[in-house]
Short mmCIF file of C-alpha atoms in Angstrom, two decimals:
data_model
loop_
_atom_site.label_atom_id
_atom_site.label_comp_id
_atom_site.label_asym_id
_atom_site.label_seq_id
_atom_site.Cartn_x
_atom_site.Cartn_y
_atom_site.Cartn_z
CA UNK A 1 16.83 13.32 6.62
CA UNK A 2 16.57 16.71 5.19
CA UNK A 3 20.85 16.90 4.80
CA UNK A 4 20.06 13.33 2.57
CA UNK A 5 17.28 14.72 0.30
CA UNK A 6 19.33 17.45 -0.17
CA UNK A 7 22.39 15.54 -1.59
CA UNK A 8 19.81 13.18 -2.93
CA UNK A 9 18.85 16.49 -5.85
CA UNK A 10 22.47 18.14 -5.91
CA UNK A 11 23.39 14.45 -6.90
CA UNK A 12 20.50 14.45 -9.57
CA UNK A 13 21.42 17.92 -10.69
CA UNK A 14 25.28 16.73 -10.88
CA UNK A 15 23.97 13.62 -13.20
CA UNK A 16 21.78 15.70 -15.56
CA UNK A 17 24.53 17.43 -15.74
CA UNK A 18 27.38 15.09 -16.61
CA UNK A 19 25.22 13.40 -18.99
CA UNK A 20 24.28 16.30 -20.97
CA UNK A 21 27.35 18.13 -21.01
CA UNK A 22 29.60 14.84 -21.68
CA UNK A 23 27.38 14.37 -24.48
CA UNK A 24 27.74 17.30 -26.41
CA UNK A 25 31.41 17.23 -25.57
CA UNK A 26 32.10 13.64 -27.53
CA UNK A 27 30.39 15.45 -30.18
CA UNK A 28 32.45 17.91 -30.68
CA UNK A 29 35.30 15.62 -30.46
CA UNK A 30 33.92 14.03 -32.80
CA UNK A 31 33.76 16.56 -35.26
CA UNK A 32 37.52 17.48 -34.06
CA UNK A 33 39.23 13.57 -35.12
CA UNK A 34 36.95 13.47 -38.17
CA UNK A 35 38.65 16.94 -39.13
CA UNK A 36 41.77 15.73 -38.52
CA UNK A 37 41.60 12.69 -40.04
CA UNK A 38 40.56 14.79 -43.45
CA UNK A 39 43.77 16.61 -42.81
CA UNK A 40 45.71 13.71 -42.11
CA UNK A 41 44.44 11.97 -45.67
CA UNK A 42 45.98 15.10 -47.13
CA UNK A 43 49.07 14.33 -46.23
CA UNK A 44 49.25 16.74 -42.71
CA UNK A 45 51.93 16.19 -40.39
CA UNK A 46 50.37 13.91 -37.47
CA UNK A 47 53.06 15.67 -34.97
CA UNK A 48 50.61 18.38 -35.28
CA UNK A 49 47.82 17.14 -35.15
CA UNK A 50 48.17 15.26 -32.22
CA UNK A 51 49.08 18.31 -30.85
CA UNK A 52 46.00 20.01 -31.60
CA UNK A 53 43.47 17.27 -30.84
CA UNK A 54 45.56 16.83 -27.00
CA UNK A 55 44.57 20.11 -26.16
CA UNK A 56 41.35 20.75 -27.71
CA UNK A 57 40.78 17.24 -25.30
CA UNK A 58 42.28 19.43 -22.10
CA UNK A 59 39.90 22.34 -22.88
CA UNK A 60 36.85 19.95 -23.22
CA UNK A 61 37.88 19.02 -19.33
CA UNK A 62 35.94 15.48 -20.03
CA UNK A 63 37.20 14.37 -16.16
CA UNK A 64 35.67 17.63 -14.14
CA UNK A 65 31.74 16.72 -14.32
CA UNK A 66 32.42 13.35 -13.50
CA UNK A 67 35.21 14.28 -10.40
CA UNK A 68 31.88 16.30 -9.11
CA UNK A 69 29.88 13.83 -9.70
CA UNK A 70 31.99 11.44 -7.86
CA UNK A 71 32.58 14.12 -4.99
CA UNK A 72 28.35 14.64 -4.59
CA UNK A 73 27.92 10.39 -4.26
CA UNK A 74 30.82 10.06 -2.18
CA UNK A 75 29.26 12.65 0.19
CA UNK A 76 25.84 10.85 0.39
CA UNK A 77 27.79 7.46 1.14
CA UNK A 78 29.07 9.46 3.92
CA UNK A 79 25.75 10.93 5.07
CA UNK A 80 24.23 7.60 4.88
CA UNK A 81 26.31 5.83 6.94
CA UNK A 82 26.40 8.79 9.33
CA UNK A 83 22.90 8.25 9.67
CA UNK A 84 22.26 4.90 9.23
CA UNK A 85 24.87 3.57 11.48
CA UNK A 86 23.03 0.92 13.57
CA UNK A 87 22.99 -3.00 12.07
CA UNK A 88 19.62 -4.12 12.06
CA UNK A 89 20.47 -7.29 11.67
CA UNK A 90 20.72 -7.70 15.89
CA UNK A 91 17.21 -7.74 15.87
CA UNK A 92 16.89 -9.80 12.75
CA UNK A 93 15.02 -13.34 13.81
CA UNK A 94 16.74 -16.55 12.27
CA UNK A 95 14.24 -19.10 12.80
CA UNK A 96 11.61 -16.88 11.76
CA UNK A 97 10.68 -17.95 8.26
CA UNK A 98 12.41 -21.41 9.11
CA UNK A 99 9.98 -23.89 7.42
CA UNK A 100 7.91 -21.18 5.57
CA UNK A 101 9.28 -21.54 2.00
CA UNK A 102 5.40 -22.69 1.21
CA UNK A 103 3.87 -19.61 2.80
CA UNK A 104 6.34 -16.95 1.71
CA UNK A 105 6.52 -18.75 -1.68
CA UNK A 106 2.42 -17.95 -1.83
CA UNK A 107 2.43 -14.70 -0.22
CA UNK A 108 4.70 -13.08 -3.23
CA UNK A 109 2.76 -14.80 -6.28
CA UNK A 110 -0.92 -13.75 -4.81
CA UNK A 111 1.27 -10.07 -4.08
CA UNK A 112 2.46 -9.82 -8.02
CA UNK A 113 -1.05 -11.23 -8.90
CA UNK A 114 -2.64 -8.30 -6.87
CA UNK A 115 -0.40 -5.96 -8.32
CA UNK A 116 -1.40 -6.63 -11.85
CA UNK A 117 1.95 -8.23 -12.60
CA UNK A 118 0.67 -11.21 -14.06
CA UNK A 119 3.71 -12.16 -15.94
CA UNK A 120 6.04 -12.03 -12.86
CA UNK A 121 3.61 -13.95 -11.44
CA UNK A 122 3.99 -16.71 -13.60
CA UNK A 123 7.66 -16.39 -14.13
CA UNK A 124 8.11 -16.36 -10.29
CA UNK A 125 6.52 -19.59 -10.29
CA UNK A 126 8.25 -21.38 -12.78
CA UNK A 127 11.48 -20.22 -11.27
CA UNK A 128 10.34 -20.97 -7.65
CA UNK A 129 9.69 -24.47 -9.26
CA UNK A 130 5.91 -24.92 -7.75
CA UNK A 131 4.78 -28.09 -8.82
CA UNK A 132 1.91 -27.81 -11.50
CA UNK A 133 -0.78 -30.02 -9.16
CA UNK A 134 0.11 -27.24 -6.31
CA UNK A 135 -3.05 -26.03 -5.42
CA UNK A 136 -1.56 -22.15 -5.32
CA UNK A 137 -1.13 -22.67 -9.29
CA UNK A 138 -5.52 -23.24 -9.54
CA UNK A 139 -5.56 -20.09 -6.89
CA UNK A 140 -3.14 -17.46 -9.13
CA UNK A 141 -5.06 -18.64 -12.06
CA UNK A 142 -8.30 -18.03 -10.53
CA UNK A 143 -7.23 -14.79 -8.98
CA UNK A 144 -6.10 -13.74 -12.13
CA UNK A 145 -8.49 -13.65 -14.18
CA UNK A 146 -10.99 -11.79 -11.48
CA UNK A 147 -7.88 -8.97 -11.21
CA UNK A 148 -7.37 -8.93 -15.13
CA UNK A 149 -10.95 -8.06 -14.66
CA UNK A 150 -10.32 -5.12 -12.58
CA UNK A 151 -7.55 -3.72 -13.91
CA UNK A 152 -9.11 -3.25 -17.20
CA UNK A 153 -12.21 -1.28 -15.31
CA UNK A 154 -9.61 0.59 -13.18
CA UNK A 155 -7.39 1.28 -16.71
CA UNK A 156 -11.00 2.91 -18.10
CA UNK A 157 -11.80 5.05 -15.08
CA UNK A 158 -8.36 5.97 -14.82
CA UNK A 159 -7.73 6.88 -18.86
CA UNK A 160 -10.79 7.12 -20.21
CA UNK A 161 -12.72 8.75 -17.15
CA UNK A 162 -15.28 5.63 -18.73
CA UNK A 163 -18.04 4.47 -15.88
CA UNK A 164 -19.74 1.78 -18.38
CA UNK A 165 -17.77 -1.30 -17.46
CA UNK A 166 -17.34 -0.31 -13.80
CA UNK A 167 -21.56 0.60 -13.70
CA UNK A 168 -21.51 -2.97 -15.12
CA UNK A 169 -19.82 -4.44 -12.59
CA UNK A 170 -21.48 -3.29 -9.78
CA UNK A 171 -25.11 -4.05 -11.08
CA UNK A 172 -23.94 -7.83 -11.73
CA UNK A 173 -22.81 -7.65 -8.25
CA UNK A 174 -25.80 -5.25 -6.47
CA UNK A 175 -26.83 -7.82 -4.01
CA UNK A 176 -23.75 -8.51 -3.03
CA UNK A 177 -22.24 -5.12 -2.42
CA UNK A 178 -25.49 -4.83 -0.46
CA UNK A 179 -24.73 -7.10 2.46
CA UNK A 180 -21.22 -5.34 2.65
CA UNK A 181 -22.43 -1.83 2.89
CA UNK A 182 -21.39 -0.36 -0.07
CA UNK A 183 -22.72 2.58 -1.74
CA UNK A 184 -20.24 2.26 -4.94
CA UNK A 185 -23.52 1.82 -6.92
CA UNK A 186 -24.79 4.73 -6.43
CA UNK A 187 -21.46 6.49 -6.65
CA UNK A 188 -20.83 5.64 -9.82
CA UNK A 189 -24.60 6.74 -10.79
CA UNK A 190 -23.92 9.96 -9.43
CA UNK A 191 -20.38 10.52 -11.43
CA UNK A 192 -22.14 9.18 -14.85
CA UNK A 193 -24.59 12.08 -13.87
CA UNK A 194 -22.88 14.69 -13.54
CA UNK A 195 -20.80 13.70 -16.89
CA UNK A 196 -24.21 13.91 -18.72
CA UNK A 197 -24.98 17.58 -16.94
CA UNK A 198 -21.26 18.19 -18.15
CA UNK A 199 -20.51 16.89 -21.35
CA UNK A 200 -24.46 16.18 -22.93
CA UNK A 201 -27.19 17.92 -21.52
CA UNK A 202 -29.42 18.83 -18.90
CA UNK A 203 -32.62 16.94 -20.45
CA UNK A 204 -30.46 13.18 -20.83
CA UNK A 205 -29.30 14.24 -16.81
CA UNK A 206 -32.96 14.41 -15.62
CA UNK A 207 -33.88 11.00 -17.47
CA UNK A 208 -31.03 9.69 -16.09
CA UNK A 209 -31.52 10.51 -12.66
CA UNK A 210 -35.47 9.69 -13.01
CA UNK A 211 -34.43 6.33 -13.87
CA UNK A 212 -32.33 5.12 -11.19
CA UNK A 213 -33.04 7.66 -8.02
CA UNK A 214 -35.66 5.26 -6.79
CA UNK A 215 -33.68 2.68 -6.37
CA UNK A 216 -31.45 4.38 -4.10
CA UNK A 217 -34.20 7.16 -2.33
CA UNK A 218 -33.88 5.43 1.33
CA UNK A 219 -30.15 5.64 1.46
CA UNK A 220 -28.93 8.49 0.00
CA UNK A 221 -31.85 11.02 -0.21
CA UNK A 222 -29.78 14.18 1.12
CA UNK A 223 -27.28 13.42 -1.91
CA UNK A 224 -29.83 13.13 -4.68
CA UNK A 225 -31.28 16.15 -3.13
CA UNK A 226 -27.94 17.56 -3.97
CA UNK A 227 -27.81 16.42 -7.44
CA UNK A 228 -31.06 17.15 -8.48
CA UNK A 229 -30.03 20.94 -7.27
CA UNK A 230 -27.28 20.60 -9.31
CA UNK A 231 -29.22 21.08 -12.26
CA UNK A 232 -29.51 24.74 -11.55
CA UNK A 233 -26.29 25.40 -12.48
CA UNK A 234 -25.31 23.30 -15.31
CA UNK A 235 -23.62 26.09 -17.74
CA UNK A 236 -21.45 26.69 -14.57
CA UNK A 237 -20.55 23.85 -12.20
CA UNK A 238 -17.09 23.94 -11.39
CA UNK A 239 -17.88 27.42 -10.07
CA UNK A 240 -21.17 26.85 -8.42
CA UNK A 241 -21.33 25.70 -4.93
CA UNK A 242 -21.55 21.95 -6.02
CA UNK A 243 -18.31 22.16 -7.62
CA UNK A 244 -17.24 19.39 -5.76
CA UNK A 245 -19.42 17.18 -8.00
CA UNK A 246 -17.33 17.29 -10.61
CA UNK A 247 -13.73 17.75 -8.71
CA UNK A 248 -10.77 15.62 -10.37
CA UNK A 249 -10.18 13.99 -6.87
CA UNK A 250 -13.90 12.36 -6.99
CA UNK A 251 -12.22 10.03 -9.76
CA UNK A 252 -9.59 9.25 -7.52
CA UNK A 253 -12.18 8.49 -4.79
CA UNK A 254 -13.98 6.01 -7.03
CA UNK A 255 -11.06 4.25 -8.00
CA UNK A 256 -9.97 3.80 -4.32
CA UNK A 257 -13.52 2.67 -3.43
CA UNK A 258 -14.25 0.14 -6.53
CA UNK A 259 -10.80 -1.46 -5.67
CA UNK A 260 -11.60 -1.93 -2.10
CA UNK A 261 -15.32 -3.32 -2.19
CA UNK A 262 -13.88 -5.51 -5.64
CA UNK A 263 -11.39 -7.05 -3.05
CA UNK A 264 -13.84 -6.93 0.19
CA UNK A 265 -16.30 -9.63 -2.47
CA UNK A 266 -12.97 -11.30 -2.72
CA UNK A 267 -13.05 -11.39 1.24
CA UNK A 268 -9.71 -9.78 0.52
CA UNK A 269 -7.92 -6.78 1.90
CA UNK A 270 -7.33 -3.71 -0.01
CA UNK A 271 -4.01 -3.63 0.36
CA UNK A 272 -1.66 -6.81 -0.27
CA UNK A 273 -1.13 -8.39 2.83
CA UNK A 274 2.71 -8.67 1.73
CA UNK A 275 2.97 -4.86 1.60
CA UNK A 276 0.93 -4.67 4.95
CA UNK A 277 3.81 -6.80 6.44
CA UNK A 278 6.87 -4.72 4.99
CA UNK A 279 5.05 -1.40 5.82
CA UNK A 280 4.14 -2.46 9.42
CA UNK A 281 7.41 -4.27 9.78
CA UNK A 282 9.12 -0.86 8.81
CA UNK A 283 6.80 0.90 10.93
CA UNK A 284 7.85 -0.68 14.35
CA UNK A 285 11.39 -1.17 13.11
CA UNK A 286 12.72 2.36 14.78
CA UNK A 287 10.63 1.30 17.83
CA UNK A 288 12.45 -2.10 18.37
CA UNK A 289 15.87 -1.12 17.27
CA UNK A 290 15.66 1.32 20.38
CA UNK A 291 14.07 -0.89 22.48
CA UNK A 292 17.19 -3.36 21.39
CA UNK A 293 19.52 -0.45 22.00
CA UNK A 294 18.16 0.72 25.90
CA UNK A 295 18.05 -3.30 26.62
CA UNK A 296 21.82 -3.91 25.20
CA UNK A 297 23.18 -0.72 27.82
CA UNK A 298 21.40 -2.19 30.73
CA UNK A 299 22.52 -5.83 29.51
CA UNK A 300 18.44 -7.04 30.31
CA UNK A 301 17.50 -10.03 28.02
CA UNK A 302 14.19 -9.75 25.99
CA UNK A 303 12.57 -13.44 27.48
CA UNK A 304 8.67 -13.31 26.26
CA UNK A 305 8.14 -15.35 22.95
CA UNK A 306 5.46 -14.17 20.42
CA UNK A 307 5.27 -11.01 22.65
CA UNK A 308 6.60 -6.90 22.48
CA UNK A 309 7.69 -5.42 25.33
CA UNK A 310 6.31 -2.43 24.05
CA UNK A 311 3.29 -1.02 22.19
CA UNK A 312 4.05 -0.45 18.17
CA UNK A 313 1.88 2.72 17.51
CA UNK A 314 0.23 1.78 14.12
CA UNK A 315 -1.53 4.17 12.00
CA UNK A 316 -5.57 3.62 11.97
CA UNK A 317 -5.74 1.84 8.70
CA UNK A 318 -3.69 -0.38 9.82
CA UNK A 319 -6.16 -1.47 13.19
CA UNK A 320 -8.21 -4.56 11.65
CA UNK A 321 -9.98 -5.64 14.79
CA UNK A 322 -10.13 -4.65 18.63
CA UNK A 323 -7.81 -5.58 21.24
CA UNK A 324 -9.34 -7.09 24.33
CA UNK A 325 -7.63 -7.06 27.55
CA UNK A 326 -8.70 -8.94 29.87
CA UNK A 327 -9.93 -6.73 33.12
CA UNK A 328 -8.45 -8.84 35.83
CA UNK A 329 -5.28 -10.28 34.38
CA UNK A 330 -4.68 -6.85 32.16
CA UNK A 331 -3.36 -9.66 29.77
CA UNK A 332 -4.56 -9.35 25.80
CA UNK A 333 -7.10 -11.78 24.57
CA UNK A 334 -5.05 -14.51 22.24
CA UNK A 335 -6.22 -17.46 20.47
CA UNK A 336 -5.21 -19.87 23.45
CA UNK A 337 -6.20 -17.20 26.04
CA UNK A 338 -9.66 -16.09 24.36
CA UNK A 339 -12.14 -13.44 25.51
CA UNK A 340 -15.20 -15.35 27.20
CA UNK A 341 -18.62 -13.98 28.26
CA UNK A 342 -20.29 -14.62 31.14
CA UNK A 343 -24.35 -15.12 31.02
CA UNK A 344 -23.83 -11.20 32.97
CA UNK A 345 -22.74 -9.82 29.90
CA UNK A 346 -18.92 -9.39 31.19
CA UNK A 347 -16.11 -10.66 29.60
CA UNK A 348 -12.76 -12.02 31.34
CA UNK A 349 -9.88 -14.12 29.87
CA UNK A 350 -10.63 -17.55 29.59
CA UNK A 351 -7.55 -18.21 31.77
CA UNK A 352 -9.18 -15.68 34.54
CA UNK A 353 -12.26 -17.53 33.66
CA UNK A 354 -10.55 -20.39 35.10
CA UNK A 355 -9.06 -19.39 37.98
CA UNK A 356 -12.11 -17.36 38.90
CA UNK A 357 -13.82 -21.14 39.22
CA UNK A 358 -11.26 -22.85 40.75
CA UNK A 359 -10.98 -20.37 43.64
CA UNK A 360 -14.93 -22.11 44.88
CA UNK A 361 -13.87 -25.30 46.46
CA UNK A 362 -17.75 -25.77 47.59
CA UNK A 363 -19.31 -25.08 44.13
CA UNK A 364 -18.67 -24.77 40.67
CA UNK A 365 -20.50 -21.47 40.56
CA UNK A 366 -18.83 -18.47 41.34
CA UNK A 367 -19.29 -14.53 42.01
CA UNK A 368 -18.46 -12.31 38.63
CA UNK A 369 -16.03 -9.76 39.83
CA UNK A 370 -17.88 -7.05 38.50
CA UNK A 371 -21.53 -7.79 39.63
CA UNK A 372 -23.83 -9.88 41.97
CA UNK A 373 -24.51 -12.44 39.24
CA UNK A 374 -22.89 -15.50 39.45
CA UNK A 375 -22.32 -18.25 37.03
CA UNK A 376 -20.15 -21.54 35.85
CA UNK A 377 -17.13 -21.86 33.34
CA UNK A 378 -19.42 -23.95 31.54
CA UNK A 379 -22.02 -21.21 30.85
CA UNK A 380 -19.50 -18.42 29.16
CA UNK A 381 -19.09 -18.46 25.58
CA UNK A 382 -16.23 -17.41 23.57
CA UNK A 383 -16.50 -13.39 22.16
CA UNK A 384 -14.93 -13.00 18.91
CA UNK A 385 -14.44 -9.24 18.31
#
């Protein structure tokens, strides 16, 4: 990949330079025809000047940047191919989005809607023809005006480095952002604190933190702690040892967290779920493609439906919810094959479950296969992790 970024900037430098230097070249000859045209309107001879203006246009050499040009691309078409060689489309399902049009259809509106791209949004609609009574028309709209909402509070803590709207926000919603966890309240107190030590004074920073600190003592005592301390060095922050306080990447934090506990009261993902599928999708696609490749040499055929052969290593914010496999099939939990608890406290497949019972002709009770206890089918309950 390195050989391909490489290419990638010699072709960028070979561009900037084409375009600048072609430029300034039609300029001068420019300046060169209008000259000769003077000349010509004074009665010159034109054998001459035709002359002249052929090899001023040989000395400009108006062909060379663009041969280079055309030499650099022509070499990353090369180096692409070289390294791209294998046709994806071997592992490409057919029948996959068969029948889907609905769900893909509403996937990329709620993705441009998320996004901020309001006007795609609509424009993909109209041109996707969705009926006007479809019910993902009342969604978008809905949807948009909440993320119209949060775009213009991101836009202020992003431009502006403004915490009023976004403070707003989260006291309208404190009860809320409560039950999930969240401690963007008092995050965003602490940042409008500091900008008062900062940019106003020390006597508006200990109102300010008089005010509100009670709310929050029981939580976050070791960080008020902090700020209070903070005080001491007020003429001199950004090179005391809570310089951190006021570090550009805390606005980048906030950001990131307002967006994610905005979408979490949205019982919504952070992330689009359409980029979680291309980004995952890409992810595993190296995986599969050799996994297609070992298959194809020993000419083995890939039977299991709605199952890989092999584990796609995913990257931790990517892991929504535990896998359970089951301890005595070593089979993973699905939604036709959940996890079930026994009154014990184990948990087993509900297949295993099952079988377990089956193997007592004499009772319906049977032995847990990791303790004494025993139990029915009828007594387990389904886990949901």
């Amino acid at each position: 990949m390195n050989t391909i970024l490489n290419t990638c900037l010699e072709l960028k430098k070979k561009q900037v330079v084409m375009q600048d230097s072609q430029l300034d070249k039609l300029n001068d000859f420019k300046e060169l025809l209008e000259k000769h045209k003077a000349l010509l309107a004074n009665k010159s001879s034109p054998q001459q000047s035709l002359l002249q203006i052929q090899e001023s246009a040989k000395k400009l050499q108006f062909q060379k940047p663009q041969k280079e040009f055309q030499v650099c691309l022509s070499k990353l078409n090369k180096e692409l191919d070289r390294k791209f060689k294998q046709d994806i489309s071997v592992i490409y399902h057919p029948e996959a989005f068969a029948g889907k049009e609905e769900l893909i259809s509403r996937a990329l509106a709620l993705h441009f809607i998320r996004q901020g791209q309001f006007e795609l949004c609509d424009e993909f609609m109209d041109e996707a023809q969705i009926s006007v009574d479809n019910e993902l028309r009342d969604t978008v709209e809905q949807l948009k005006t909440e993320f119209e909402q949060l775009y213009s509070i991101l836009q202020q803590l992003e431009k502006e480095n403004d915490l009023t709207l976004a403070i707003k926000w989260a006291e309208s919603h404190h009860d809320e952002l409560l039950k999930i966890g969240s401690s963007l309240e008092f995050n965003l107190r602490s940042m409008r604190y500091i900008q008062l030590i900062s940019n106003v004074g020390t006597m508006e920073a200990i109102d300010y933190i008089r005010t509100y600190a009670h709310k929050y003592g029981d939580k976050h005592f070791s960080e008020i702690t902090k700020l209070s301390a903070a005080l001491s060095y007020a003429d001199r922050l950004e090179s005391s040892p809570y310089a951190e306080l006021c570090s550009s990447s805390k606005w980048v934090s906030i950001r990131q967290e307002f967006q994610r506990d905005f979408c979490s009261l949205l019982k919504m993902s952070t992330e689009s779920p359409l980029y979680t599928s291309v980004y995952v999708g890409t992810t595993a696609l190296p995986v599969i493609m050799k996994l297609y490749t070992i298959m194809s040499s020993k000419k083995a055929e890939w039977s299991a439906q709605n199952e890989l052969p092999v584990e796609i290593p995913l990257d931790e914010d990517l892991r929504y919810h535990s896998v359970f496999a089951c301890p005595v099939s070593k089979e993973q939990a699905t939604d036709e094959n959940p996890p079930m608890m026994m009154p014990c406290g184990h948990v087993v497949c509900k297949e295993s479950l099952h079988r377990l019972s089956k193997n007592i002709r004499s009772s319906t009770r049977f032995k847990c296969p990791y303790c004494p206890s025993e139990s029915s089918a009828e007594q387990a309950i389904q886990v949901y992790f």
